[in-house]
PDB file of C-alpha atoms in Angstrom:
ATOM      1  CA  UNK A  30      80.093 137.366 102.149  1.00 81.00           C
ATOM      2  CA  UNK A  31      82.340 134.805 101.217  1.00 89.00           C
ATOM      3  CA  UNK A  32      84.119 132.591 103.558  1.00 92.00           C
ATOM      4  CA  UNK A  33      87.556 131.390 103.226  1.00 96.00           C
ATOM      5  CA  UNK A  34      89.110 127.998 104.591  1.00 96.00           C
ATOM      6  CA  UNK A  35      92.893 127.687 104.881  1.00 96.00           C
ATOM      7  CA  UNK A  36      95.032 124.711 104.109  1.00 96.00           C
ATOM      8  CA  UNK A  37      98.634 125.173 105.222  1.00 95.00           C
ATOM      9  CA  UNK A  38     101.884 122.247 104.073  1.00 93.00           C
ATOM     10  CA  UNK A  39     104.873 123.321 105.075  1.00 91.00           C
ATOM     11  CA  UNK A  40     106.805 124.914 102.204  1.00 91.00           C
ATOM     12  CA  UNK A  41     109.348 122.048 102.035  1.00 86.00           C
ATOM     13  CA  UNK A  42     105.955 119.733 100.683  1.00 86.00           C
ATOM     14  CA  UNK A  43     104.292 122.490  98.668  1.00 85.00           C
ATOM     15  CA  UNK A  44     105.450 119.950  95.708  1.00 87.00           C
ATOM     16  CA  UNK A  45     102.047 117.215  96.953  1.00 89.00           C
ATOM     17  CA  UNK A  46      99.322 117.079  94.888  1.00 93.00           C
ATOM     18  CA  UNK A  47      96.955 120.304  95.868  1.00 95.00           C
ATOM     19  CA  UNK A  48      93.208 120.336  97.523  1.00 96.00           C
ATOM     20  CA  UNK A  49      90.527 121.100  95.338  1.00 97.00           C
ATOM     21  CA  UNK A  50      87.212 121.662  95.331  1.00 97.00           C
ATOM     22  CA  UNK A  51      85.405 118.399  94.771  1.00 98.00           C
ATOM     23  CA  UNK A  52      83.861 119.789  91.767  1.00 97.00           C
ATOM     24  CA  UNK A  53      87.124 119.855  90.195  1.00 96.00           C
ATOM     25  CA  UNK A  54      87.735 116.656  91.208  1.00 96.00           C
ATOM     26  CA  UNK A  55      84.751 114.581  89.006  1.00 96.00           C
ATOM     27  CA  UNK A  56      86.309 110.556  88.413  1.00 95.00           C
ATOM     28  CA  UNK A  57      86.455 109.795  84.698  1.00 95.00           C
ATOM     29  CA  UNK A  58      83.561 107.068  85.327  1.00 95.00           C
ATOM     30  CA  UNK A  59      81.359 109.958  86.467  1.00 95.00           C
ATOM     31  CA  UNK A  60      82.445 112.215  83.965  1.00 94.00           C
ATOM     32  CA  UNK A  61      82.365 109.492  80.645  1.00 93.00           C
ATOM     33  CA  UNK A  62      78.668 108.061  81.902  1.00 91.00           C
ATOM     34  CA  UNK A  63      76.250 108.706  79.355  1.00 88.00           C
ATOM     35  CA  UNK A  64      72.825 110.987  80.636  1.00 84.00           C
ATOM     36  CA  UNK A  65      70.873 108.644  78.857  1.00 78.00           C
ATOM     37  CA  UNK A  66      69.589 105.092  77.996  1.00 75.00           C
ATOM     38  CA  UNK A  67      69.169 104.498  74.142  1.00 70.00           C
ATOM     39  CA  UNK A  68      66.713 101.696  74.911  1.00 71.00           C
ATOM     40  CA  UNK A  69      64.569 103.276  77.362  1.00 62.00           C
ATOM     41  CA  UNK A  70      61.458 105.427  76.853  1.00 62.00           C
ATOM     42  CA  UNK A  71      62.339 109.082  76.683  1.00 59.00           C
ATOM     43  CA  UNK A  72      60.452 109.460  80.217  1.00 58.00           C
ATOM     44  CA  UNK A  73      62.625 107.272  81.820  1.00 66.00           C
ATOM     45  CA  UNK A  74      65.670 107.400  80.312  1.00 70.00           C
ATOM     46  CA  UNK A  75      67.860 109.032  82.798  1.00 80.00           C
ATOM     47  CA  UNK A  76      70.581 107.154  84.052  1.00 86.00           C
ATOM     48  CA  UNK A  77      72.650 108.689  87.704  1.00 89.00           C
ATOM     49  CA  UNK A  78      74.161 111.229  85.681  1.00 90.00           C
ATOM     50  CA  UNK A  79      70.943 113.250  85.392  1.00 89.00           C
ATOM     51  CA  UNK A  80      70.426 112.987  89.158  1.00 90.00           C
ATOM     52  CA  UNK A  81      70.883 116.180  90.746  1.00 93.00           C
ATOM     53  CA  UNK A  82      71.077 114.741  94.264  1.00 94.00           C
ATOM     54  CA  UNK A  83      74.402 112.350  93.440  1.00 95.00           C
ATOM     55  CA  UNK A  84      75.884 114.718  91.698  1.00 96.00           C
ATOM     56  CA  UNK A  85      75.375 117.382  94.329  1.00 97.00           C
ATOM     57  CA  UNK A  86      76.959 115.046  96.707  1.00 97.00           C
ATOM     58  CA  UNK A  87      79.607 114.423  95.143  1.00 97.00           C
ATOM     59  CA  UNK A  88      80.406 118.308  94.164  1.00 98.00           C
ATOM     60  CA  UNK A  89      79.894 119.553  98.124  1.00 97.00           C
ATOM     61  CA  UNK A  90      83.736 120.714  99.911  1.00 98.00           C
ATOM     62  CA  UNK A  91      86.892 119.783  98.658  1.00 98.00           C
ATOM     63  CA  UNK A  92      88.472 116.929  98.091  1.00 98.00           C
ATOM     64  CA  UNK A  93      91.715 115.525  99.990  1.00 97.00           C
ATOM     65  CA  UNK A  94      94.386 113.338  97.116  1.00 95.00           C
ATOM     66  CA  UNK A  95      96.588 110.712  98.844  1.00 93.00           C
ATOM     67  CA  UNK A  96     100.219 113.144  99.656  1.00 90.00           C
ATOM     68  CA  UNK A  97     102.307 109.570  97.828  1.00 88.00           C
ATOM     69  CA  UNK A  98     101.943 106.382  96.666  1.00 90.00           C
ATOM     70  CA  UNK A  99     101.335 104.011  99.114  1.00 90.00           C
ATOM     71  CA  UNK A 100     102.406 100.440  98.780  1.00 91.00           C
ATOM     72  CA  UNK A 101     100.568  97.324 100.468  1.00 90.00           C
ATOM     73  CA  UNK A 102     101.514  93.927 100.799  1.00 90.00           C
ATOM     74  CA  UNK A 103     100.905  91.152 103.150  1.00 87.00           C
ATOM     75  CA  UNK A 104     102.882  91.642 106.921  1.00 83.00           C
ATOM     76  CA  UNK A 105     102.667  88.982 109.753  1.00 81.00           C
ATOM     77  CA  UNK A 106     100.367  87.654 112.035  1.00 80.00           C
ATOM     78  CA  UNK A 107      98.310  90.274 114.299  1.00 76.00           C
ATOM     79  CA  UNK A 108      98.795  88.517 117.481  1.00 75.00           C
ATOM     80  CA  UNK A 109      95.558  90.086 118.621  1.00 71.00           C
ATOM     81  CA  UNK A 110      92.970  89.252 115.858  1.00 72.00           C
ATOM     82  CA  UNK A 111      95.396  86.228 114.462  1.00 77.00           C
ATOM     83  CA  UNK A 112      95.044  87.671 110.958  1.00 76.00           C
ATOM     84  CA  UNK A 113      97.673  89.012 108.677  1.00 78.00           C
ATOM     85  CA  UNK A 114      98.119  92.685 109.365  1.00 81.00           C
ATOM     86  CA  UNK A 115      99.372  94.670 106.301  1.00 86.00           C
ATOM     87  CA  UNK A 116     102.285  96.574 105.825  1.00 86.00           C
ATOM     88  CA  UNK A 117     102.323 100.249 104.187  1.00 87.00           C
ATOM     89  CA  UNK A 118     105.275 101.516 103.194  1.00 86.00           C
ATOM     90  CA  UNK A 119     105.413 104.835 100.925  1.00 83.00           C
ATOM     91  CA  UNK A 120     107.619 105.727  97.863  1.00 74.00           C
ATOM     92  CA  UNK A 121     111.051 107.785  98.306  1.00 62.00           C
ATOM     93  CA  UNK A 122     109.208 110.126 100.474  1.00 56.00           C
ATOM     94  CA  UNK A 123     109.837 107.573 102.950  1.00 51.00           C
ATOM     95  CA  UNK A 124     110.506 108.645 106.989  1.00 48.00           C
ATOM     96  CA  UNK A 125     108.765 112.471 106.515  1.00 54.00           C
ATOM     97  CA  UNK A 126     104.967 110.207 106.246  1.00 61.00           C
ATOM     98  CA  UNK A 127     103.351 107.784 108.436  1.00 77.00           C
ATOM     99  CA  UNK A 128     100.891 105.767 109.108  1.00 82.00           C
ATOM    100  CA  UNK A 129     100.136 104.347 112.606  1.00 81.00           C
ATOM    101  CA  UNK A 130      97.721 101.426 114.008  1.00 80.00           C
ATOM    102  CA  UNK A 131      95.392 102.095 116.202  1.00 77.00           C
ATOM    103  CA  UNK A 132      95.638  99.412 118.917  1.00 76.00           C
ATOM    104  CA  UNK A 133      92.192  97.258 118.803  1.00 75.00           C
ATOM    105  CA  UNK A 134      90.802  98.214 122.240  1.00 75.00           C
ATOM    106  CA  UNK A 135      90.716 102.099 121.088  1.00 79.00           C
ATOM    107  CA  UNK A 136      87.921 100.895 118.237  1.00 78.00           C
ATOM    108  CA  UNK A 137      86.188  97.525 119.766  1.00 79.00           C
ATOM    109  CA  UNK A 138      82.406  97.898 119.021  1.00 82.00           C
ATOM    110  CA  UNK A 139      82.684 100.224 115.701  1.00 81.00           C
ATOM    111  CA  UNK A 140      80.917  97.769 113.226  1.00 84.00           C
ATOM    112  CA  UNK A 141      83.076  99.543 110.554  1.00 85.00           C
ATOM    113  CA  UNK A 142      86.159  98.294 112.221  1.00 81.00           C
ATOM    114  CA  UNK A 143      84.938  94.907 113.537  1.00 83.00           C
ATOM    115  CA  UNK A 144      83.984  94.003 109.701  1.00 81.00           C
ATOM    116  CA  UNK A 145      87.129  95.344 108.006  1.00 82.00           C
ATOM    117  CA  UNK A 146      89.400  92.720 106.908  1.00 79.00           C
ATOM    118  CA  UNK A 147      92.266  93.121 109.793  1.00 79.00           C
ATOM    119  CA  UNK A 148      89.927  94.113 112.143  1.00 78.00           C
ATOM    120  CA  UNK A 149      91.845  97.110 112.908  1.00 81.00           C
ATOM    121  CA  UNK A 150      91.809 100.770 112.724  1.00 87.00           C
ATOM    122  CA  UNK A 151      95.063 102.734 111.053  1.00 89.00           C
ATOM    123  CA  UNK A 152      95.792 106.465 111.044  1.00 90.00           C
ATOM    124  CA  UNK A 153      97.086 108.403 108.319  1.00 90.00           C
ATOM    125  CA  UNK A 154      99.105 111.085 109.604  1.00 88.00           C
ATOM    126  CA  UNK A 155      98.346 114.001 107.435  1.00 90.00           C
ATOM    127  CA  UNK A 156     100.906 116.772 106.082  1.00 91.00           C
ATOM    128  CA  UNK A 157      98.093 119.356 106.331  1.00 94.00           C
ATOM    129  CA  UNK A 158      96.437 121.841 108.149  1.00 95.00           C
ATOM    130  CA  UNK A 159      93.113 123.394 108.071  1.00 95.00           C
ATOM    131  CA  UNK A 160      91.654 126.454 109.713  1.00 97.00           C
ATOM    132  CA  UNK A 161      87.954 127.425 109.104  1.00 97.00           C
ATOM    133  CA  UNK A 162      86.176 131.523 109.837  1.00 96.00           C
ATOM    134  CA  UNK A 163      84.964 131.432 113.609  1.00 96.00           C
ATOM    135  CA  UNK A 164      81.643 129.371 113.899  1.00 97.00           C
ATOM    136  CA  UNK A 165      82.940 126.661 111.037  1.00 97.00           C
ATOM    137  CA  UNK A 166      83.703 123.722 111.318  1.00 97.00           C
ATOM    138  CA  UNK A 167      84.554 120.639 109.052  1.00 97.00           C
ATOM    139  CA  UNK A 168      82.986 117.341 108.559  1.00 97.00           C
ATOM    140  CA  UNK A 169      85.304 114.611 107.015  1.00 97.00           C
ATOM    141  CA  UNK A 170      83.786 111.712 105.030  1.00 97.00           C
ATOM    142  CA  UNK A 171      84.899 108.956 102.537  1.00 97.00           C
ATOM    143  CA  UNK A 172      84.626 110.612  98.942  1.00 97.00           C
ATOM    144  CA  UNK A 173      80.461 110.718  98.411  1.00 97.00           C
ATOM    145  CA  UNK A 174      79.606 108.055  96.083  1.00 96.00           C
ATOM    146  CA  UNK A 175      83.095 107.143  94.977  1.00 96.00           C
ATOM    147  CA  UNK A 176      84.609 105.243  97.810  1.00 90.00           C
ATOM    148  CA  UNK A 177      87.528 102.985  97.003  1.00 92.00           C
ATOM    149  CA  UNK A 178      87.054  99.181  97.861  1.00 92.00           C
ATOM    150  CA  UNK A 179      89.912  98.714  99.552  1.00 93.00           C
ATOM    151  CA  UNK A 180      89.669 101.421 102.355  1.00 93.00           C
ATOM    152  CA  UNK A 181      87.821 104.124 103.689  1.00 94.00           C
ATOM    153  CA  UNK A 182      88.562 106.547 106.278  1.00 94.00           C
ATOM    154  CA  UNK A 183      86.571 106.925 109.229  1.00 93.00           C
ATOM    155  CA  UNK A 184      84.453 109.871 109.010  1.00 95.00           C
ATOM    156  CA  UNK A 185      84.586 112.747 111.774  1.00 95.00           C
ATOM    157  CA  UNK A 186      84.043 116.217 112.571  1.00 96.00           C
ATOM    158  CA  UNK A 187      86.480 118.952 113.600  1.00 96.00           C
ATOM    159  CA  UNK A 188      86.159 122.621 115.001  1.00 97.00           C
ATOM    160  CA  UNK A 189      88.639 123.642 112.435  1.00 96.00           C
ATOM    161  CA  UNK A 190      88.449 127.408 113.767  1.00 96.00           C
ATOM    162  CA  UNK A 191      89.326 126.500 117.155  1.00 96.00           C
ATOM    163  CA  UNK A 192      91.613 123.055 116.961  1.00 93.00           C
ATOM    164  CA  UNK A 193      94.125 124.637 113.798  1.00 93.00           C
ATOM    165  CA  UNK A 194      96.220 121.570 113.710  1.00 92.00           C
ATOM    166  CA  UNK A 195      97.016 118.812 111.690  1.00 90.00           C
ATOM    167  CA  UNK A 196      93.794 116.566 111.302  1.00 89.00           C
ATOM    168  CA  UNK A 197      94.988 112.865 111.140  1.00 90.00           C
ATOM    169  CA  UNK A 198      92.797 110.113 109.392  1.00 92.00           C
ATOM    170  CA  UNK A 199      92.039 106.900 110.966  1.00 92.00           C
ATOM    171  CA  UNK A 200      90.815 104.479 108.336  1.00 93.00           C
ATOM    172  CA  UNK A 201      89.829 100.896 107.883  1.00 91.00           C
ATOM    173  CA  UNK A 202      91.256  98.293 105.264  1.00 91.00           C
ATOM    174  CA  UNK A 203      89.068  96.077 103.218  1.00 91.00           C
ATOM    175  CA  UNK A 204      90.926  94.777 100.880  1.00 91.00           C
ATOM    176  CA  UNK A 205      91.595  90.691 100.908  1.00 89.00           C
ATOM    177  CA  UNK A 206      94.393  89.974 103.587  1.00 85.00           C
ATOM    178  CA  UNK A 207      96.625  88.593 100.671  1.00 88.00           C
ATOM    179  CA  UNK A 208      96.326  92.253  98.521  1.00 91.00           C
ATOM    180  CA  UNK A 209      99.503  93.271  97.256  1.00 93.00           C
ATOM    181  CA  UNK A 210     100.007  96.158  95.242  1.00 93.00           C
ATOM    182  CA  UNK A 211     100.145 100.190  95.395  1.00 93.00           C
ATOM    183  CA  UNK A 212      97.373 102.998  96.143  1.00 93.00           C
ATOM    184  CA  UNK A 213      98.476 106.062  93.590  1.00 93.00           C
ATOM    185  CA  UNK A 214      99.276 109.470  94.747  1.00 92.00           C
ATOM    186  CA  UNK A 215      96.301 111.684  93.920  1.00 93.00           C
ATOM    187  CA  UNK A 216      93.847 108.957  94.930  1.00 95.00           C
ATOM    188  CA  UNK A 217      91.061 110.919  96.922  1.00 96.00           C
ATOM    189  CA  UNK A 218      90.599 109.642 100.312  1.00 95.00           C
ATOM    190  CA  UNK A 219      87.979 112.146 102.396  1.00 97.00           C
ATOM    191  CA  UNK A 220      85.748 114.764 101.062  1.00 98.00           C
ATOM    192  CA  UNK A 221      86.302 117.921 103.233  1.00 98.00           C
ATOM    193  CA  UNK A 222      82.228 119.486 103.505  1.00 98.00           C
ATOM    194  CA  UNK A 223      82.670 123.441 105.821  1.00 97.00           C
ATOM    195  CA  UNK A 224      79.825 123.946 107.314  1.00 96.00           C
ATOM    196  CA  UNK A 225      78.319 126.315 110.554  1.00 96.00           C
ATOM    197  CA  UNK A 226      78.190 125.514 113.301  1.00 96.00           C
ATOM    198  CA  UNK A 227      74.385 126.579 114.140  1.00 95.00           C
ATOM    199  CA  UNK A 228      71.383 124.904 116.599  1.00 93.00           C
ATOM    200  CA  UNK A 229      68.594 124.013 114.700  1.00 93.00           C
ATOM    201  CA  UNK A 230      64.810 122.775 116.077  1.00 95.00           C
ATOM    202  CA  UNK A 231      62.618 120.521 114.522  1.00 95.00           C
ATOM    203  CA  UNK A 232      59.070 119.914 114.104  1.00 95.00           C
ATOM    204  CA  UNK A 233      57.048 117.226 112.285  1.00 95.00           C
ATOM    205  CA  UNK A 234      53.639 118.269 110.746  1.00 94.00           C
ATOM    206  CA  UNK A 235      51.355 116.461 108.607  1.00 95.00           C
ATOM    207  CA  UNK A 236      51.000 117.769 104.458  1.00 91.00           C
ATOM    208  CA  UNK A 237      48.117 120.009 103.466  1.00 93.00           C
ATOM    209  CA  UNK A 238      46.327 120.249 100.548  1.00 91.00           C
ATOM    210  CA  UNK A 239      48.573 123.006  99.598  1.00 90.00           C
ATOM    211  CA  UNK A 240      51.642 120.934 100.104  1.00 87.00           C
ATOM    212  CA  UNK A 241      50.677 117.985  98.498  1.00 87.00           C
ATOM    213  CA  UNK A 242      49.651 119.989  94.922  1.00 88.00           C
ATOM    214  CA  UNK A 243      52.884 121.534  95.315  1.00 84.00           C
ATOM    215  CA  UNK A 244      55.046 118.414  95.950  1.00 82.00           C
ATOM    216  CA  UNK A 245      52.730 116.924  92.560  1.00 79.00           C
ATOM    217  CA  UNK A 246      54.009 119.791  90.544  1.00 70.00           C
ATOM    218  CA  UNK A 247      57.159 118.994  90.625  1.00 59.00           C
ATOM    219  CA  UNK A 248      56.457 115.672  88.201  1.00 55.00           C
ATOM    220  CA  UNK A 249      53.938 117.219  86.175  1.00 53.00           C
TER     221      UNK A 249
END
């Protein structure tokens, strides 16, 4: 049976840019690659585009777009990391969206965080809210092989059928500490993957013959 998941705005922000299934949500680079390498031998040709495992990636969930354009330019010194800490400040949506900093003790040791530019974790405060069937839950990750250079949210996981709140988005920048300019509305910024919630066990076994013909067959 088909399962649903729910994503609620309040009706006074039904006017943001919708979430859609990643899918619909292809970038024009993916979508204007060429399958094919005119100087390559037919058997190896391909280029990512004919690579089912990328493009499965890419195509799993939905995809979340950034509610407004969000504009960046250089703030003052971060007393705690003596680096310039950026300012965001959105369009004419203005006081009804935030963004918050995470102060650095809450993410001291995440590599992620340590190696961003600022050094420091922010939170996007999020206009929506999920809810999952019972046993679902949602994993949150930076768009699958289309992150943006400049940030990247932090990836998590969320018992969306139980916790049916807004989920919030801390995030690292990367960007150079001097970038000035604007992130667009629509940008995506996390690829939401459902998934149940289910206890697995493992083994590890060693191929037989059988396998291994199998596993041959597949590039014959």
């Amino acid at each position: 049976m088909t399962k649903t998941i729910k994503f609620k705005i309040d009706e006074d922000m039904k006017f943001l840019p919708p979430i859609v299934p990643a899918s619909k949500a292809l970038p024009d680079w993916y979508r204007n690659a060429p399958q094919s390498m005119s100087d390559a031998p037919a058997w190896d040709s391909g280029t990512f585009k004919t690579c089912m495992p990328f493009f499965d990636a890419m195509t799993q969930g939905y995809i979340l777009p950034l509610w407004a354009d969000l504009y960046i330019a250089p703030g003052p010194i971060d007393e705690a990391t003596g680096l310039p800490k950026p300012t965001f400040t959105w369009n004419p949506l203005g006081s009804t969206l935030t963004i918050t900093s995470h102060r650095r003790e809450q993410t001291a040791g995440i590599p992620a965080v340590e190696q961003a530019s600022t050094g420091h974790a922010f939170k996007l405060i999020s206009p929506w809210v999920m809810q999952t069937p019972k046993d679902y839950s949602v994993l949150y990750v930076p768009p699958l092989n289309n992150r943006d250079s400049r940030f990247e949210i932090i990836s998590g996981a969320v018992c969306t059928d139980e916790y049916v709140n807004r989920v919030n988005f801390p995030f690292i920048w990367n960007a150079p500490l001097d970038y000035e300019g604007c992130i667009e509305q629509g940008t995506p910024i996390a690829q939401i993957i459902p998934y149940k919630r289910e206890a697995f066990k493992h083994e590890i076994t060693y191929m037989t013959d059988k396998d291994k013909v199998e596993a041959n067959a597949v590039f014959n």
